[in-house]
Amino acid sequence: GAVVSQHPSRVICKSGTSVKIECRSLDFQATTMFWYRQFPKQSLMLMATSNEGSKATYEQGVEKDKFLINHASLTLSTLTVTSAHPEDSSFYICSATQQPGRGYTFGSGTRLTVV
Amino acid sequence: SQQGEEDPQALSIQEGENATMNCSYKTSINNLQWYRQNSGRGLVHLILIRSNEREKHSGRLRVTLDTSKKSSSLLITASRAADTASYFCATADNQAGTALIFGKGTTLSVSS
């Protein structure tokens, strides 16, 4: 079955630094990848949609200059949290699909803690 | 953005009892999916029901879909302590055909 690998699973960083999270589709080509954020005891909120080779589409309220998304290949999308602050501490999950509207495969998530 | 509401927000039951969770959504959909999430972990896909289906079974899970009411229900029969988790419905928008949009979730606690 389709597998999405997300790294790192946990990261602690200092306030003001940047953190990169990788999302890889291991056995399929992902034309579209999605990034979600989940705060404690809340649901997953879509942050952005990235299509290979084009700029990401960000949801309302998500700062594109703060959350940089790169989808340079059909198997890799990265999310960089720039100048991280404690309020960015959250669980970030990526999802990949070969065909939007059909099968979605989720990464195992990244727990980001900004101190 | 979030698609809709799930109810109840929290549900506590005893082992062996059935658990029913409901989900409502707002837009036209291609399909509706249910996911499970253990505390602080990733998502586990449970079941997908297409917009032209009304009911689907998978093991102890039963999902119904009523597109006229824009609602779905997830029934877990003969619950176990290991079923303790958060459950989310998610829909794929018919028109946009893009991201899954998640409901707010139901936190299920099954005590032995």
PDB file of C-alpha atoms in Angstrom:
ATOM      1  CA  GLY A   1       0.000   0.000   0.000  1.00  0.00           C
ATOM      2  CA  ALA A   2       0.888   3.657  -0.294  1.00  0.00           C
ATOM      3  CA  VAL A   3       3.295   4.855   2.377  1.00  0.00           C
ATOM      4  CA  VAL A   4       4.158   8.389   3.389  1.00  0.00           C
ATOM      5  CA  SER A   5       7.201   8.970   5.514  1.00  0.00           C
ATOM      6  CA  GLN A   6       7.357  12.122   7.629  1.00  0.00           C
ATOM      7  CA  HIS A   7      10.450  13.319   9.462  1.00  0.00           C
ATOM      8  CA  PRO A   8      11.294  14.227  12.079  1.00  0.00           C
ATOM      9  CA  SER A   9       8.674  12.742  14.365  1.00  0.00           C
ATOM     10  CA  ARG A  10       9.621  15.103  17.156  1.00  0.00           C
ATOM     11  CA  VAL A  11      11.628  18.290  17.220  1.00  0.00           C
ATOM     12  CA  ILE A  12      12.391  20.852  19.882  1.00  0.00           C
ATOM     13  CA  CYS A  13      13.798  24.141  18.751  1.00  0.00           C
ATOM     14  CA  LYS A  14      14.599  27.508  20.216  1.00  0.00           C
ATOM     15  CA  SER A  15      12.409  30.486  19.588  1.00  0.00           C
ATOM     16  CA  GLY A  16      13.533  32.380  16.507  1.00  0.00           C
ATOM     17  CA  THR A  17      15.035  29.426  14.697  1.00  0.00           C
ATOM     18  CA  SER A  18      13.660  27.610  11.660  1.00  0.00           C
ATOM     19  CA  VAL A  19      12.578  24.012  11.432  1.00  0.00           C
ATOM     20  CA  LYS A  20      12.140  21.892   8.319  1.00  0.00           C
ATOM     21  CA  ILE A  21       9.735  18.977   8.168  1.00  0.00           C
ATOM     22  CA  GLU A  22       9.922  16.477   5.318  1.00  0.00           C
ATOM     23  CA  CYS A  23       7.129  14.458   3.811  1.00  0.00           C
ATOM     24  CA  ARG A  24       8.016  11.712   1.334  1.00  0.00           C
ATOM     25  CA  SER A  25       5.824   9.373  -0.634  1.00  0.00           C
ATOM     26  CA  LEU A  26       7.794   6.136  -0.682  1.00  0.00           C
ATOM     27  CA  ASP A  27       6.086   4.006  -3.278  1.00  0.00           C
ATOM     28  CA  PHE A  28       4.001   6.340  -5.360  1.00  0.00           C
ATOM     29  CA  GLN A  29       4.206   9.698  -7.030  1.00  0.00           C
ATOM     30  CA  ALA A  30       2.277  12.319  -5.155  1.00  0.00           C
ATOM     31  CA  THR A  31       1.025  15.029  -7.436  1.00  0.00           C
ATOM     32  CA  THR A  32      -0.509  16.799  -4.509  1.00  0.00           C
ATOM     33  CA  MET A  33       0.480  17.008  -0.878  1.00  0.00           C
ATOM     34  CA  PHE A  34      -1.341  18.644   1.992  1.00  0.00           C
ATOM     35  CA  TRP A  35      -0.123  20.043   5.275  1.00  0.00           C
ATOM     36  CA  TYR A  36      -2.246  20.090   8.394  1.00  0.00           C
ATOM     37  CA  ARG A  37      -1.746  21.468  11.867  1.00  0.00           C
ATOM     38  CA  GLN A  38      -3.346  20.100  14.986  1.00  0.00           C
ATOM     39  CA  PHE A  39      -3.365  21.832  18.356  1.00  0.00           C
ATOM     40  CA  PRO A  40      -3.956  19.782  21.512  1.00  0.00           C
ATOM     41  CA  LYS A  41      -7.456  18.372  21.806  1.00  0.00           C
ATOM     42  CA  GLN A  42      -8.453  19.903  18.488  1.00  0.00           C
ATOM     43  CA  SER A  43      -9.009  18.627  14.998  1.00  0.00           C
ATOM     44  CA  LEU A  44      -6.731  18.808  11.988  1.00  0.00           C
ATOM     45  CA  MET A  45      -6.750  22.143  10.250  1.00  0.00           C
ATOM     46  CA  LEU A  46      -5.641  22.332   6.649  1.00  0.00           C
ATOM     47  CA  MET A  47      -2.759  24.762   6.260  1.00  0.00           C
ATOM     48  CA  ALA A  48      -1.860  24.478   2.620  1.00  0.00           C
ATOM     49  CA  THR A  49      -2.010  22.425  -0.543  1.00  0.00           C
ATOM     50  CA  SER A  50       1.118  21.919  -2.578  1.00  0.00           C
ATOM     51  CA  ASN A  51       1.329  20.692  -6.128  1.00  0.00           C
ATOM     52  CA  GLU A  52       4.592  19.512  -7.567  1.00  0.00           C
ATOM     53  CA  GLY A  53       6.371  22.243  -9.424  1.00  0.00           C
ATOM     54  CA  SER A  54       4.051  25.074  -8.473  1.00  0.00           C
ATOM     55  CA  LYS A  55       3.474  27.408  -5.568  1.00  0.00           C
ATOM     56  CA  ALA A  56       1.517  26.168  -2.610  1.00  0.00           C
ATOM     57  CA  THR A  57      -2.008  27.346  -1.951  1.00  0.00           C
ATOM     58  CA  TYR A  58      -2.431  28.507   1.608  1.00  0.00           C
ATOM     59  CA  GLU A  59      -5.626  28.493   3.632  1.00  0.00           C
ATOM     60  CA  GLN A  60      -6.953  31.727   4.991  1.00  0.00           C
ATOM     61  CA  GLY A  61      -5.075  32.854   8.067  1.00  0.00           C
ATOM     62  CA  VAL A  62      -1.936  30.840   7.342  1.00  0.00           C
ATOM     63  CA  GLU A  63       1.118  33.028   6.767  1.00  0.00           C
ATOM     64  CA  LYS A  64       2.895  31.864   3.640  1.00  0.00           C
ATOM     65  CA  ASP A  65       6.081  33.681   4.573  1.00  0.00           C
ATOM     66  CA  LYS A  66       6.195  31.902   7.889  1.00  0.00           C
ATOM     67  CA  PHE A  67       5.275  28.434   6.697  1.00  0.00           C
ATOM     68  CA  LEU A  68       7.346  27.835   3.582  1.00  0.00           C
ATOM     69  CA  ILE A  69       6.270  24.879   1.496  1.00  0.00           C
ATOM     70  CA  ASN A  70       8.369  23.370  -1.244  1.00  0.00           C
ATOM     71  CA  HIS A  71       7.187  20.519  -3.451  1.00  0.00           C
ATOM     72  CA  ALA A  72      10.151  20.186  -5.739  1.00  0.00           C
ATOM     73  CA  SER A  73       9.601  16.579  -6.756  1.00  0.00           C
ATOM     74  CA  LEU A  74       6.750  14.115  -7.064  1.00  0.00           C
ATOM     75  CA  THR A  75       7.884  12.332  -3.914  1.00  0.00           C
ATOM     76  CA  LEU A  76       8.947  15.110  -1.570  1.00  0.00           C
ATOM     77  CA  SER A  77       7.314  18.101   0.037  1.00  0.00           C
ATOM     78  CA  THR A  78       8.865  20.126   2.823  1.00  0.00           C
ATOM     79  CA  LEU A  79       7.354  22.512   5.335  1.00  0.00           C
ATOM     80  CA  THR A  80       9.705  25.017   6.923  1.00  0.00           C
ATOM     81  CA  VAL A  81       8.516  26.892   9.970  1.00  0.00           C
ATOM     82  CA  THR A  82      10.561  30.076   9.917  1.00  0.00           C
ATOM     83  CA  SER A  83      11.372  32.144  12.979  1.00  0.00           C
ATOM     84  CA  ALA A  84       9.437  29.741  15.138  1.00  0.00           C
ATOM     85  CA  HIS A  85       7.682  30.974  18.259  1.00  0.00           C
ATOM     86  CA  PRO A  86       6.124  29.046  21.135  1.00  0.00           C
ATOM     87  CA  GLU A  87       2.668  29.527  19.637  1.00  0.00           C
ATOM     88  CA  ASP A  88       3.831  27.514  16.610  1.00  0.00           C
ATOM     89  CA  SER A  89       4.201  24.491  18.852  1.00  0.00           C
ATOM     90  CA  SER A  90       1.812  21.966  17.400  1.00  0.00           C
ATOM     91  CA  PHE A  91       1.429  18.610  15.686  1.00  0.00           C
ATOM     92  CA  TYR A  92       2.037  18.906  11.948  1.00  0.00           C
ATOM     93  CA  ILE A  93       0.796  16.172   9.611  1.00  0.00           C
ATOM     94  CA  CYS A  94       1.275  15.801   5.901  1.00  0.00           C
ATOM     95  CA  SER A  95      -0.886  13.905   3.467  1.00  0.00           C
ATOM     96  CA  ALA A  96      -0.228  12.842  -0.088  1.00  0.00           C
ATOM     97  CA  THR A  97      -2.404  11.735  -2.945  1.00  0.00           C
ATOM     98  CA  GLN A  98      -1.920  10.665  -6.499  1.00  0.00           C
ATOM     99  CA  GLN A  99      -5.359  11.862  -7.422  1.00  0.00           C
ATOM    100  CA  PRO A 100      -7.193  14.451  -5.325  1.00  0.00           C
ATOM    101  CA  GLY A 101     -10.561  13.265  -4.136  1.00  0.00           C
ATOM    102  CA  ARG A 102      -9.529   9.637  -3.990  1.00  0.00           C
ATOM    103  CA  GLY A 103      -6.982   7.958  -1.762  1.00  0.00           C
ATOM    104  CA  TYR A 104      -5.112   9.948   0.829  1.00  0.00           C
ATOM    105  CA  THR A 105      -2.128   8.683   2.736  1.00  0.00           C
ATOM    106  CA  PHE A 106      -0.988  10.412   5.906  1.00  0.00           C
ATOM    107  CA  GLY A 107       2.431  10.758   7.428  1.00  0.00           C
ATOM    108  CA  SER A 108       2.883   9.887  11.076  1.00  0.00           C
ATOM    109  CA  GLY A 109       3.138  13.533  12.081  1.00  0.00           C
ATOM    110  CA  THR A 110       5.738  15.815  13.613  1.00  0.00           C
ATOM    111  CA  ARG A 111       5.471  17.133  17.132  1.00  0.00           C
ATOM    112  CA  LEU A 112       7.063  20.571  17.147  1.00  0.00           C
ATOM    113  CA  THR A 113       7.894  22.217  20.447  1.00  0.00           C
ATOM    114  CA  VAL A 114       9.316  25.722  20.404  1.00  0.00           C
ATOM    115  CA  VAL A 115      10.995  26.799  23.635  1.00  0.00           C
TER     116      VAL A 115
ATOM    117  CA  SER B   1     -11.449  25.497   7.298  1.00  0.00           C
ATOM    118  CA  GLN B   2     -13.480  22.723   8.841  1.00  0.00           C
ATOM    119  CA  GLN B   3     -16.273  20.843   7.236  1.00  0.00           C
ATOM    120  CA  GLY B   4     -18.682  20.362  10.062  1.00  0.00           C
ATOM    121  CA  GLU B   5     -19.518  19.070  13.446  1.00  0.00           C
ATOM    122  CA  GLU B   6     -19.244  15.751  15.110  1.00  0.00           C
ATOM    123  CA  ASP B   7     -21.318  14.773  18.028  1.00  0.00           C
ATOM    124  CA  PRO B   8     -20.920  13.937  20.693  1.00  0.00           C
ATOM    125  CA  GLN B   9     -17.636  15.720  21.357  1.00  0.00           C
ATOM    126  CA  ALA B  10     -16.877  13.170  24.036  1.00  0.00           C
ATOM    127  CA  LEU B  11     -18.308   9.742  24.716  1.00  0.00           C
ATOM    128  CA  SER B  12     -17.608   7.437  27.638  1.00  0.00           C
ATOM    129  CA  ILE B  13     -18.836   3.856  27.600  1.00  0.00           C
ATOM    130  CA  GLN B  14     -18.138   0.462  29.106  1.00  0.00           C
ATOM    131  CA  GLU B  15     -16.459  -2.365  27.266  1.00  0.00           C
ATOM    132  CA  GLY B  16     -18.921  -4.383  25.270  1.00  0.00           C
ATOM    133  CA  GLU B  17     -21.264  -1.482  24.638  1.00  0.00           C
ATOM    134  CA  ASN B  18     -21.776   0.078  21.246  1.00  0.00           C
ATOM    135  CA  ALA B  19     -20.508   3.556  20.424  1.00  0.00           C
ATOM    136  CA  THR B  20     -22.200   5.797  17.902  1.00  0.00           C
ATOM    137  CA  MET B  21     -20.658   8.970  16.572  1.00  0.00           C
ATOM    138  CA  ASN B  22     -22.279  11.375  14.175  1.00  0.00           C
ATOM    139  CA  CYS B  23     -20.838  13.762  11.659  1.00  0.00           C
ATOM    140  CA  SER B  24     -22.392  16.532   9.634  1.00  0.00           C
ATOM    141  CA  TYR B  25     -20.867  18.312   6.692  1.00  0.00           C
ATOM    142  CA  LYS B  26     -21.664  21.314   4.574  1.00  0.00           C
ATOM    143  CA  THR B  27     -20.659  20.881   0.952  1.00  0.00           C
ATOM    144  CA  SER B  28     -21.240  18.356  -1.801  1.00  0.00           C
ATOM    145  CA  ILE B  29     -18.868  15.479  -1.386  1.00  0.00           C
ATOM    146  CA  ASN B  30     -17.172  12.784  -3.399  1.00  0.00           C
ATOM    147  CA  ASN B  31     -16.730  10.546  -0.392  1.00  0.00           C
ATOM    148  CA  LEU B  32     -16.617  10.607   3.383  1.00  0.00           C
ATOM    149  CA  GLN B  33     -13.960   8.918   5.442  1.00  0.00           C
ATOM    150  CA  TRP B  34     -13.532   8.089   9.090  1.00  0.00           C
ATOM    151  CA  TYR B  35     -10.201   8.183  10.827  1.00  0.00           C
ATOM    152  CA  ARG B  36      -8.993   7.239  14.234  1.00  0.00           C
ATOM    153  CA  GLN B  37      -6.231   8.944  16.169  1.00  0.00           C
ATOM    154  CA  ASN B  38      -4.674   7.717  19.359  1.00  0.00           C
ATOM    155  CA  SER B  39      -3.480  10.464  21.662  1.00  0.00           C
ATOM    156  CA  GLY B  40      -0.611  12.413  20.117  1.00  0.00           C
ATOM    157  CA  ARG B  41      -0.199  10.020  17.212  1.00  0.00           C
ATOM    158  CA  GLY B  42      -0.890   9.846  13.508  1.00  0.00           C
ATOM    159  CA  LEU B  43      -4.121   9.031  11.781  1.00  0.00           C
ATOM    160  CA  VAL B  44      -5.418   5.590  10.993  1.00  0.00           C
ATOM    161  CA  HIS B  45      -7.841   5.307   8.101  1.00  0.00           C
ATOM    162  CA  LEU B  46     -10.864   3.282   9.142  1.00  0.00           C
ATOM    163  CA  ILE B  47     -13.367   3.312   6.343  1.00  0.00           C
ATOM    164  CA  LEU B  48     -14.421   5.235   3.253  1.00  0.00           C
ATOM    165  CA  ILE B  49     -17.969   5.542   2.017  1.00  0.00           C
ATOM    166  CA  ARG B  50     -18.703   7.003  -1.388  1.00  0.00           C
ATOM    167  CA  SER B  51     -21.438   9.512  -2.011  1.00  0.00           C
ATOM    168  CA  ASN B  52     -23.549   6.915  -3.839  1.00  0.00           C
ATOM    169  CA  GLU B  53     -23.374   4.445  -0.960  1.00  0.00           C
ATOM    170  CA  ARG B  54     -25.678   4.460   2.035  1.00  0.00           C
ATOM    171  CA  GLU B  55     -24.074   1.952   4.351  1.00  0.00           C
ATOM    172  CA  LYS B  56     -20.792   0.169   4.681  1.00  0.00           C
ATOM    173  CA  HIS B  57     -19.377  -2.399   7.083  1.00  0.00           C
ATOM    174  CA  SER B  58     -15.868  -3.271   8.081  1.00  0.00           C
ATOM    175  CA  GLY B  59     -15.419  -5.669  10.972  1.00  0.00           C
ATOM    176  CA  ARG B  60     -16.993  -4.059  14.042  1.00  0.00           C
ATOM    177  CA  LEU B  61     -17.487  -0.786  12.192  1.00  0.00           C
ATOM    178  CA  ARG B  62     -20.646   0.298  10.471  1.00  0.00           C
ATOM    179  CA  VAL B  63     -20.863   3.588   8.626  1.00  0.00           C
ATOM    180  CA  THR B  64     -23.952   5.200   7.198  1.00  0.00           C
ATOM    181  CA  LEU B  65     -24.213   8.154   4.899  1.00  0.00           C
ATOM    182  CA  ASP B  66     -27.244  10.328   4.262  1.00  0.00           C
ATOM    183  CA  THR B  67     -26.366  12.824   1.561  1.00  0.00           C
ATOM    184  CA  SER B  68     -29.795  14.461   1.749  1.00  0.00           C
ATOM    185  CA  LYS B  69     -29.097  15.393   5.361  1.00  0.00           C
ATOM    186  CA  LYS B  70     -25.359  15.792   4.805  1.00  0.00           C
ATOM    187  CA  SER B  71     -24.637  13.501   7.696  1.00  0.00           C
ATOM    188  CA  SER B  72     -22.859  10.274   8.517  1.00  0.00           C
ATOM    189  CA  SER B  73     -22.622   8.012  11.499  1.00  0.00           C
ATOM    190  CA  LEU B  74     -19.970   5.618  12.714  1.00  0.00           C
ATOM    191  CA  LEU B  75     -21.026   2.708  14.876  1.00  0.00           C
ATOM    192  CA  ILE B  76     -18.468   0.659  16.746  1.00  0.00           C
ATOM    193  CA  THR B  77     -20.015  -2.509  18.092  1.00  0.00           C
ATOM    194  CA  ALA B  78     -18.849  -4.494  21.112  1.00  0.00           C
ATOM    195  CA  SER B  79     -16.331  -1.824  22.033  1.00  0.00           C
ATOM    196  CA  ARG B  80     -13.005  -2.618  23.630  1.00  0.00           C
ATOM    197  CA  ALA B  81     -10.672  -0.576  25.807  1.00  0.00           C
ATOM    198  CA  ALA B  82      -8.312  -0.450  22.826  1.00  0.00           C
ATOM    199  CA  ASP B  83     -10.945   1.503  20.900  1.00  0.00           C
ATOM    200  CA  THR B  84     -10.231   4.478  23.158  1.00  0.00           C
ATOM    201  CA  ALA B  85      -9.157   7.236  20.767  1.00  0.00           C
ATOM    202  CA  SER B  86     -10.377  10.285  18.910  1.00  0.00           C
ATOM    203  CA  TYR B  87     -12.460   9.689  15.817  1.00  0.00           C
ATOM    204  CA  PHE B  88     -12.729  12.132  12.950  1.00  0.00           C
ATOM    205  CA  CYS B  89     -14.823  12.235   9.855  1.00  0.00           C
ATOM    206  CA  ALA B  90     -13.311  13.831   6.797  1.00  0.00           C
ATOM    207  CA  THR B  91     -14.769  14.742   3.459  1.00  0.00           C
ATOM    208  CA  ALA B  92     -13.365  15.256   0.014  1.00  0.00           C
ATOM    209  CA  ASP B  93     -14.991  18.222  -1.638  1.00  0.00           C
ATOM    210  CA  ASN B  94     -16.796  17.334  -4.832  1.00  0.00           C
ATOM    211  CA  GLN B  95     -16.030  20.505  -6.679  1.00  0.00           C
ATOM    212  CA  ALA B  96     -12.553  21.320  -5.498  1.00  0.00           C
ATOM    213  CA  GLY B  97     -11.534  17.664  -5.405  1.00  0.00           C
ATOM    214  CA  THR B  98      -8.659  18.557  -3.205  1.00  0.00           C
ATOM    215  CA  ALA B  99      -7.843  18.327   0.463  1.00  0.00           C
ATOM    216  CA  LEU B 100      -9.645  16.269   3.030  1.00  0.00           C
ATOM    217  CA  ILE B 101     -11.459  18.510   5.436  1.00  0.00           C
ATOM    218  CA  PHE B 102     -11.868  17.187   8.940  1.00  0.00           C
ATOM    219  CA  GLY B 103     -14.669  17.477  11.432  1.00  0.00           C
ATOM    220  CA  LYS B 104     -14.003  18.420  15.020  1.00  0.00           C
ATOM    221  CA  GLY B 105     -13.874  14.854  16.234  1.00  0.00           C
ATOM    222  CA  THR B 106     -15.310  12.695  18.964  1.00  0.00           C
ATOM    223  CA  THR B 107     -13.166  11.533  21.839  1.00  0.00           C
ATOM    224  CA  LEU B 108     -14.189   8.022  22.831  1.00  0.00           C
ATOM    225  CA  SER B 109     -13.242   6.510  26.165  1.00  0.00           C
ATOM    226  CA  VAL B 110     -13.936   2.833  26.710  1.00  0.00           C
ATOM    227  CA  SER B 111     -13.452   1.602  30.231  1.00  0.00           C
ATOM    228  CA  SER B 112     -12.977  -2.014  31.185  1.00  0.00           C
TER     229      SER B 112
END
